[in-house]
Short mmCIF file of C-alpha atoms in Angstrom, two decimals:
data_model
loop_
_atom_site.label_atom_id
_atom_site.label_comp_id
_atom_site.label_asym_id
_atom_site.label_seq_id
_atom_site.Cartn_x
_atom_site.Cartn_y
_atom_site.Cartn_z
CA UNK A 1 107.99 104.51 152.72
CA UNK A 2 106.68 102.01 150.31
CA UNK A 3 103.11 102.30 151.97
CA UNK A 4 103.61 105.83 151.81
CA UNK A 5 104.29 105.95 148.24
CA UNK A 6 101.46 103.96 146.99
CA UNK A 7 99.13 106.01 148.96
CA UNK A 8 100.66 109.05 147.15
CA UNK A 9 99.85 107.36 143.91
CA UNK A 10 95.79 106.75 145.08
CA UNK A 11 95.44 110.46 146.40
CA UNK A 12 96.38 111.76 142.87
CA UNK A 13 93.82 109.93 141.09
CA UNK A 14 91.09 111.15 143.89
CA UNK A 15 92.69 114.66 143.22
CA UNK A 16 91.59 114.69 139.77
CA UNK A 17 88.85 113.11 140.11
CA UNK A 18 87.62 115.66 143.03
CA UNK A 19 90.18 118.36 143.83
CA UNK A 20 87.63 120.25 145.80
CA UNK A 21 87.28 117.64 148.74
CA UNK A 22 90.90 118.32 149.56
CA UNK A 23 92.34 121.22 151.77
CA UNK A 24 96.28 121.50 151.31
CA UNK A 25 98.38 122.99 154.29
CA UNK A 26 101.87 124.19 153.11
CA UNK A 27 104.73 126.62 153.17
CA UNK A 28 108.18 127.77 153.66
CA UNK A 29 110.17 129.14 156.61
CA UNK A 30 111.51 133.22 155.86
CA UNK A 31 114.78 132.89 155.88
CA UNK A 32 115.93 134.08 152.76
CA UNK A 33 114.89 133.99 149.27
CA UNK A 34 113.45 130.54 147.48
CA UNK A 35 115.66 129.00 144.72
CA UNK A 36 115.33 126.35 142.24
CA UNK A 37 115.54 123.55 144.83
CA UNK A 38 112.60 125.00 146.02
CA UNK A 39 110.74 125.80 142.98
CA UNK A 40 111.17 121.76 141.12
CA UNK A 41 110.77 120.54 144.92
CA UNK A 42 107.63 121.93 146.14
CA UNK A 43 106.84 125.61 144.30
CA UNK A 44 105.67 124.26 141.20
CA UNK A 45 103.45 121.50 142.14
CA UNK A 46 101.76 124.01 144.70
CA UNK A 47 100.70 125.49 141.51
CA UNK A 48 99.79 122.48 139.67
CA UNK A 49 97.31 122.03 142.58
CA UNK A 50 95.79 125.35 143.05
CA UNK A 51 94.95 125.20 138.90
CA UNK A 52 93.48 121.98 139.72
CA UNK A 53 91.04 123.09 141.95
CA UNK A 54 92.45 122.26 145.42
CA UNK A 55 92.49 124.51 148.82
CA UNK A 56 95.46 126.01 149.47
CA UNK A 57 97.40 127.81 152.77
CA UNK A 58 100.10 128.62 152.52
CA UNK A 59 102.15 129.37 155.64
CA UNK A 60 105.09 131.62 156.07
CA UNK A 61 105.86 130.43 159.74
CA UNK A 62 107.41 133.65 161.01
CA UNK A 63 108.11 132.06 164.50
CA UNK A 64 109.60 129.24 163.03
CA UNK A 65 112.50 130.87 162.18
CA UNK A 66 113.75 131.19 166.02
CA UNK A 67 113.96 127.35 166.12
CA UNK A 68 117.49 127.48 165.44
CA UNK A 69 118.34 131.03 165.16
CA UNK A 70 118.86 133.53 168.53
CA UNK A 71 117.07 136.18 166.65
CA UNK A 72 114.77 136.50 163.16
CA UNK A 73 117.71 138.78 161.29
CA UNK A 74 115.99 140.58 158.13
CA UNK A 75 112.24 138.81 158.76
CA UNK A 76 110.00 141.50 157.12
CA UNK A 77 112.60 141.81 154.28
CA UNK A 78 112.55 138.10 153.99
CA UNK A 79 108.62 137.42 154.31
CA UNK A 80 108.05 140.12 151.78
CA UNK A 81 110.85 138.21 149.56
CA UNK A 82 108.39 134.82 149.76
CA UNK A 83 105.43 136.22 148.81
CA UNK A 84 107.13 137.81 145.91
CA UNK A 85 108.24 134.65 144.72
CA UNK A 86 105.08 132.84 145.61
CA UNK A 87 103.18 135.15 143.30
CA UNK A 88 105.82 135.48 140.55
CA UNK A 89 105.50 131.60 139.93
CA UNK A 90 101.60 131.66 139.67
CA UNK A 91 100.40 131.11 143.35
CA UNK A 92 97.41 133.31 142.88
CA UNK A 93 95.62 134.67 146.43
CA UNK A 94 92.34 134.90 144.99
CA UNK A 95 92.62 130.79 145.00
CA UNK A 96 95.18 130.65 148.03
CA UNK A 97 95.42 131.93 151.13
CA UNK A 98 98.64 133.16 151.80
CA UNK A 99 99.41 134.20 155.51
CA UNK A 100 102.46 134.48 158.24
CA UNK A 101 102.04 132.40 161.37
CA UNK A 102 102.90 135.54 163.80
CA UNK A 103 99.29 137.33 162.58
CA UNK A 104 97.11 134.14 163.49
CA UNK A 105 97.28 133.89 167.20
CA UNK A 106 94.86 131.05 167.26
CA UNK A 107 97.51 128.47 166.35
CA UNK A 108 99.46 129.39 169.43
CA UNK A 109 96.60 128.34 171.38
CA UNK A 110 96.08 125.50 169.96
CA UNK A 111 99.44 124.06 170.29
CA UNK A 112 98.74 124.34 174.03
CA UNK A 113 95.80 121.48 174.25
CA UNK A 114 98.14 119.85 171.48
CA UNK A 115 101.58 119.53 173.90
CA UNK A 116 99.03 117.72 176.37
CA UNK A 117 99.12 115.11 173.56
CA UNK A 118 102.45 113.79 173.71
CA UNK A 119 104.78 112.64 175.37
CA UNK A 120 108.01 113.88 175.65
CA UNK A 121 109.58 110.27 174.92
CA UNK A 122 107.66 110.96 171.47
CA UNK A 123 109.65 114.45 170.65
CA UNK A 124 112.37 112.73 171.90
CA UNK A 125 112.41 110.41 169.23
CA UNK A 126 111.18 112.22 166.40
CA UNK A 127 114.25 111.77 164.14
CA UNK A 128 113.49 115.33 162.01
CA UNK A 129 113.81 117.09 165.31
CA UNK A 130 117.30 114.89 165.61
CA UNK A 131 118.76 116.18 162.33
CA UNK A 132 117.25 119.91 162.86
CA UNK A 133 119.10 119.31 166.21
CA UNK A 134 122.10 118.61 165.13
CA UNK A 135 122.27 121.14 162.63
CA UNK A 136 121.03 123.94 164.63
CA UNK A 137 122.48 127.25 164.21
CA UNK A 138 122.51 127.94 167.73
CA UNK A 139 124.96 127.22 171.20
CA UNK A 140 122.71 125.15 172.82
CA UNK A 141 118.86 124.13 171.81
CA UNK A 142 115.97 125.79 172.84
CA UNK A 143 112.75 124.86 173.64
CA UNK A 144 110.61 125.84 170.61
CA UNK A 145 112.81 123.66 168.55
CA UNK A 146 111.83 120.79 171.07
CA UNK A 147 108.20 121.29 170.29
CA UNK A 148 108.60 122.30 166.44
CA UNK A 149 106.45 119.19 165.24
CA UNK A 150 103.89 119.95 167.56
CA UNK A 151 103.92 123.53 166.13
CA UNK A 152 103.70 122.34 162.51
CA UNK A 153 100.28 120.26 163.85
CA UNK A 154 98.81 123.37 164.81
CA UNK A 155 99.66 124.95 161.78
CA UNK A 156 97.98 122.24 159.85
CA UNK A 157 95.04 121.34 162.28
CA UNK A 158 93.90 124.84 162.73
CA UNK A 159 92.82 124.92 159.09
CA UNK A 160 91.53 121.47 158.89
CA UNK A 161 93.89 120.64 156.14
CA UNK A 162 93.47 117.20 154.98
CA UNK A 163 96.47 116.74 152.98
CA UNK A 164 100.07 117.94 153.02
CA UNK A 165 102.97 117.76 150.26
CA UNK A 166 106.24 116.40 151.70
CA UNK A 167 109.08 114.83 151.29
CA UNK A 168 110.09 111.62 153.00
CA UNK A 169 112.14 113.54 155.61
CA UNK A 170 109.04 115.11 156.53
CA UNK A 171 107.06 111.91 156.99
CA UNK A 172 107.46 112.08 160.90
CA UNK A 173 106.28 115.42 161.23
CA UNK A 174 103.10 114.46 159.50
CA UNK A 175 102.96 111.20 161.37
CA UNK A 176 102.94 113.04 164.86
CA UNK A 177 100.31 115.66 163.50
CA UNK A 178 97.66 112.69 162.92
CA UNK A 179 98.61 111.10 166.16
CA UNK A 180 97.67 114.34 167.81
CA UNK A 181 94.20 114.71 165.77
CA UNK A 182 93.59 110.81 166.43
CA UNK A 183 94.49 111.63 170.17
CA UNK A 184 92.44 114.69 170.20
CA UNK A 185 89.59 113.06 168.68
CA UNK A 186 89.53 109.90 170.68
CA UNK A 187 89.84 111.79 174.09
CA UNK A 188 87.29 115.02 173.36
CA UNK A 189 85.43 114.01 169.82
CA UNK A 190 82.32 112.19 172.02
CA UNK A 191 82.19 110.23 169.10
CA UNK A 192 82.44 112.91 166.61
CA UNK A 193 85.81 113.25 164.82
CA UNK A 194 86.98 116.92 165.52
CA UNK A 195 90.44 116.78 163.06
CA UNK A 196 90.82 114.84 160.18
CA UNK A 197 93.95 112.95 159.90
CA UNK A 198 95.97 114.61 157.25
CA UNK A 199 97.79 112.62 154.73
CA UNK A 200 101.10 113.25 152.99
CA UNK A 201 101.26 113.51 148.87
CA UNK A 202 105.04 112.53 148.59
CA UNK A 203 106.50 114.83 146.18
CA UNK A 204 108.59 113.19 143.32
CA UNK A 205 110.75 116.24 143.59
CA UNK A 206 114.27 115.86 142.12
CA UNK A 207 117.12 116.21 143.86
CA UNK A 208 119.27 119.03 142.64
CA UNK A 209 122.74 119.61 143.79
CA UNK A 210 124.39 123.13 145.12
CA UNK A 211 127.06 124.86 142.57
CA UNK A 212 129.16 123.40 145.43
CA UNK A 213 128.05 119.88 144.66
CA UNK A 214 126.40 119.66 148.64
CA UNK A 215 122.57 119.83 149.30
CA UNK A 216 121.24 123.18 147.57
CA UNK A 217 120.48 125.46 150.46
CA UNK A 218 119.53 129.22 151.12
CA UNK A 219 122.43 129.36 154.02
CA UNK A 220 125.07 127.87 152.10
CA UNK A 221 125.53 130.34 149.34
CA UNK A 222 125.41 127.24 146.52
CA UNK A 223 121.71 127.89 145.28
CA UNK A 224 120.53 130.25 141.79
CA UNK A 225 117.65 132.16 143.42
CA UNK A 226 114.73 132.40 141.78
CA UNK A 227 115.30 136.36 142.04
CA UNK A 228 119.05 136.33 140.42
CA UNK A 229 119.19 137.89 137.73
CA UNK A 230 120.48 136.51 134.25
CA UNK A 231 124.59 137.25 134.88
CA UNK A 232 124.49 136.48 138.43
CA UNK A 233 122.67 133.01 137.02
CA UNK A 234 125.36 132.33 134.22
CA UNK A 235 127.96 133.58 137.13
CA UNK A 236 127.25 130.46 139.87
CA UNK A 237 126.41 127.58 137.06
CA UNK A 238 129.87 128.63 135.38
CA UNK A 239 131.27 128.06 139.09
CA UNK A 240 129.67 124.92 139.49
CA UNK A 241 131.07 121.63 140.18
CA UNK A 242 131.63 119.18 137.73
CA UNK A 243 134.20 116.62 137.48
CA UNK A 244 137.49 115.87 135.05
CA UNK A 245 135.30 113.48 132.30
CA UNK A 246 135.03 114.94 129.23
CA UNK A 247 132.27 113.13 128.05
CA UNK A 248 128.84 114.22 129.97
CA UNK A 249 126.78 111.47 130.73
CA UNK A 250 123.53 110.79 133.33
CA UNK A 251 124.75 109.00 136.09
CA UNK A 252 123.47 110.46 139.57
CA UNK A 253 125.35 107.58 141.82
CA UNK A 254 128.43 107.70 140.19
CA UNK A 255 128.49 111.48 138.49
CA UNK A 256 126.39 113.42 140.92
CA UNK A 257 127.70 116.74 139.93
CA UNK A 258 127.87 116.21 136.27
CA UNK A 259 123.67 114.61 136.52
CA UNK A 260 122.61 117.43 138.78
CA UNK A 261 123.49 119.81 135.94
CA UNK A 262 122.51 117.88 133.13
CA UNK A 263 119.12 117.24 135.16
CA UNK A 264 118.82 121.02 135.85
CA UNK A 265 118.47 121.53 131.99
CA UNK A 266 116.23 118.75 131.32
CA UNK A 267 113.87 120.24 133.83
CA UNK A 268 113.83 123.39 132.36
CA UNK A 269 113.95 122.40 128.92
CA UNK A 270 110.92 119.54 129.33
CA UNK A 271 113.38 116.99 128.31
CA UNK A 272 114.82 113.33 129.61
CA UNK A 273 118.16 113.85 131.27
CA UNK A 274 119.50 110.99 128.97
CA UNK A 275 118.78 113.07 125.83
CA UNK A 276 120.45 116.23 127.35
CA UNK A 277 123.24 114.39 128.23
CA UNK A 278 123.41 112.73 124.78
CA UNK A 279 123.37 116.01 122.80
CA UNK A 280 126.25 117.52 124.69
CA UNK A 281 128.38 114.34 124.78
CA UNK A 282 132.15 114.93 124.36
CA UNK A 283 131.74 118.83 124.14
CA UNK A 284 132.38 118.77 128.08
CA UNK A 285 131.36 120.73 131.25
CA UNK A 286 132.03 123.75 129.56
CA UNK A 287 129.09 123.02 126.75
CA UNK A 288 127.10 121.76 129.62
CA UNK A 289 126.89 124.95 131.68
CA UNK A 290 126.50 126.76 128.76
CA UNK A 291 123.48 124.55 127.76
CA UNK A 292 122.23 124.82 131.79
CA UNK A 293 122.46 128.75 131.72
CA UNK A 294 120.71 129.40 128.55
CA UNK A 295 117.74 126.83 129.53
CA UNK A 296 117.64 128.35 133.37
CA UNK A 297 117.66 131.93 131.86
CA UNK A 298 115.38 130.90 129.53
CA UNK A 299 112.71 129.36 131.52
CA UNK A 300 112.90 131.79 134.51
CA UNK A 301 112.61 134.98 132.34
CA UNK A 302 108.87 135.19 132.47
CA UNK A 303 108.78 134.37 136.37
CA UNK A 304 111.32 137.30 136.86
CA UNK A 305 109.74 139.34 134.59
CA UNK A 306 106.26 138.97 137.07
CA UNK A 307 108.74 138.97 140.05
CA UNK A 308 109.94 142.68 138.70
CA UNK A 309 106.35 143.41 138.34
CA UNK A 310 104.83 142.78 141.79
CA UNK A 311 107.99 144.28 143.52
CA UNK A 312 107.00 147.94 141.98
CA UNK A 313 103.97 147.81 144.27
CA UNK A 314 105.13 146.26 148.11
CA UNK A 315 101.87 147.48 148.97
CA UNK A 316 100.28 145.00 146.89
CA UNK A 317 102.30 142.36 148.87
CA UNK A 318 100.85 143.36 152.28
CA UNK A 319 97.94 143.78 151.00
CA UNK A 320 98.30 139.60 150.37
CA UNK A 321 99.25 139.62 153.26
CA UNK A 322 96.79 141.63 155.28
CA UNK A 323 93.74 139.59 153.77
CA UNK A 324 95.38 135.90 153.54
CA UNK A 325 95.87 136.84 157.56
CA UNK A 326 92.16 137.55 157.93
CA UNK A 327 90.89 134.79 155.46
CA UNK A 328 93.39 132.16 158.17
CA UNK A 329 92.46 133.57 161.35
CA UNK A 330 88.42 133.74 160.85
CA UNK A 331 89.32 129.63 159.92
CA UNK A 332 91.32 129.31 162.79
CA UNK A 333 89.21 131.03 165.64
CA UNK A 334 86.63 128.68 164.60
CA UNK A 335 88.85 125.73 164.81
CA UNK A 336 89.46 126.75 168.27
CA UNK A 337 85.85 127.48 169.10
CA UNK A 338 85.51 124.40 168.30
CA UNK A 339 88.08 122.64 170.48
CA UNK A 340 87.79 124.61 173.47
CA UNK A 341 83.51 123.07 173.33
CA UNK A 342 84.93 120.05 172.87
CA UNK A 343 87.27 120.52 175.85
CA UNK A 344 84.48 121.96 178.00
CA UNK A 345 86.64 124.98 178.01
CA UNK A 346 83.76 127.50 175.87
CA UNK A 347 83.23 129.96 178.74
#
């Protein structure tokens, strides 16, 4: 993790110092609407890289949703839902490709060659899988959720990207995709490297509590959508957990409800947590959601205000759709050209 880290630190400097050598690979699953775990964890520095001058995909991974669901419930609803989001918050298509997995059959294909890479002792062990696993929705595991990492390698490979934002419980993931480009390479490259080996930016996203005071999450009914409206906002923070200490103070080990608030305004508000916390003192939970609401509200207005915007015109949205498809799949198809030469498979 360490290693990890300090790598992070190197690949922002060589960001700003050349943002156009780097191709990014990222996305969300569509299964229901992003909220402000997503947006302070991964949303907003997707931005911050596109304005920098970075490549972006970004993946809605359609088929990715049956890894631990029996069926895709509400999926064109839902995709429809991310890319209004995604463009509400400033990802702009003309500098990123936006696109759904389903519409680029290329990376099916190329998750074929890619299984031949592994072994299954390797999935087997893969301790992501574990946790999805064990968490699965579903009676009894199937097999895409066996071979998800594999999946997300295609994803990445069959653009070429050369870096990928995660967080440290994605670290695996990214770890098998390089071993499957280094494998791929070293067994078909003749000496010419046919992948690069993608490297992970870690994010130094904050972690931000459900109302509930668990791990914010679209399934769990504890998350402020970045779609809810103003009331429905003020509604869930006035709901939130907290605990029976007057005085509000910054203390995420021993006050995790409490900081997860307090840290919720100081993100919104561009301030330390500490000075949040100090200016509400002993006015109590009650001042502090007040405080939270009105700098949520506040900072989210203009984003809902483009959200509202782009919704009038849902043919706009598959419009982004329709040409982020055709931007990925002309990159794809020649990814695959390219491996089925090297695999003396180019008939």
């Amino acid at each position: 993790m360490s290693a990890a880290q300090a790598r992070s630190a190197v690949l922002e400097e060589l960001i700003l110092k050349d943002p156009g050598r780097f191709r990014v690979l990222t996305g969300d699953r569509p299964t229901g609407r992003l909220h402000l775990g997503h947006y302070f964890g991964t949303l907003h520095n997707r931005v911050r890289l596109q304005n920098l001058g970075v490549e972006m995909f970004v993946i809605i991974p359609d088929y990715q949703v049956l890894t631990d669901r029996d069926v895709a419930d509400n999926l064109t609803e839902y995709v429809e839902e991310l890319v209004l989001d995604y463009l509400a918050i400033g990802i702009d298509p003309a500098r990123s490709t936006i696109f759904t997995h389903s519409a680029v059959p290329a990376l099916n294909q190329l998750m074929l060659p890619f299984l031949s890479l592994v072994s299954v002792s390797e999935l087997n062990r893969n301790p992501t899988v574990k946790d999805e696993i064990a968490h699965s929705r579903q009676s009894s595991v199937n097999g895409l959720m066996f071979t998800y990492p594999v999946h997300q390698a295609a994803d990445i490979l069959s653009c070429k990207a050369n870096l990928v934002p995660v967080g440290q419980d994605q670290l695996p993931h990214l770890e098998l995709t390089r071993t499957v480009a280094r494998r791929f390479n070293d067994r078909y490259g003749d000496g010419t490297a046919v992948f690069p080996q993608p490297e992970a930016l870690l994010s130094n996203a904050p972690l931000l509590l459900g109302t509930d005071g668990t791990k914010m999450s679209k399934s769990r009914g504890n998350a402020i959508a970045l779609s809810a409206d103003a009331d429905a906002t003020a509604r869930l923070i006035r709901g939130a957990k907290t605990d029976a200490e007057r005085h509000i103070t910054y203390d995420p080990v021993a006050r995790p409800e409490v900081s997860s608030l307090v840290l919720l305004a100081a993100l919104c508000l561009d301030h330390s947590p500490l000075r949040v916390a100090e200016e509400i003192g002993s006015a109590g939970a009650a001042a502090l959601k007040r405080t939270v609401t009105e700098a949520v509200n506040e900072y989210l207005a203009p984003i809902r205000a483009r959200r509202a915007e782009y919704a009038r015109d849902r043919a706009h949205l598959r419009k982004v759709l329709r040409e982020g498809n055709e931007r990925t799949r002309a990159v794809a198809d020649a990814t695959l050209a390219e491996v089925r030469a090297a695999m003396n498979s180019h008939y």
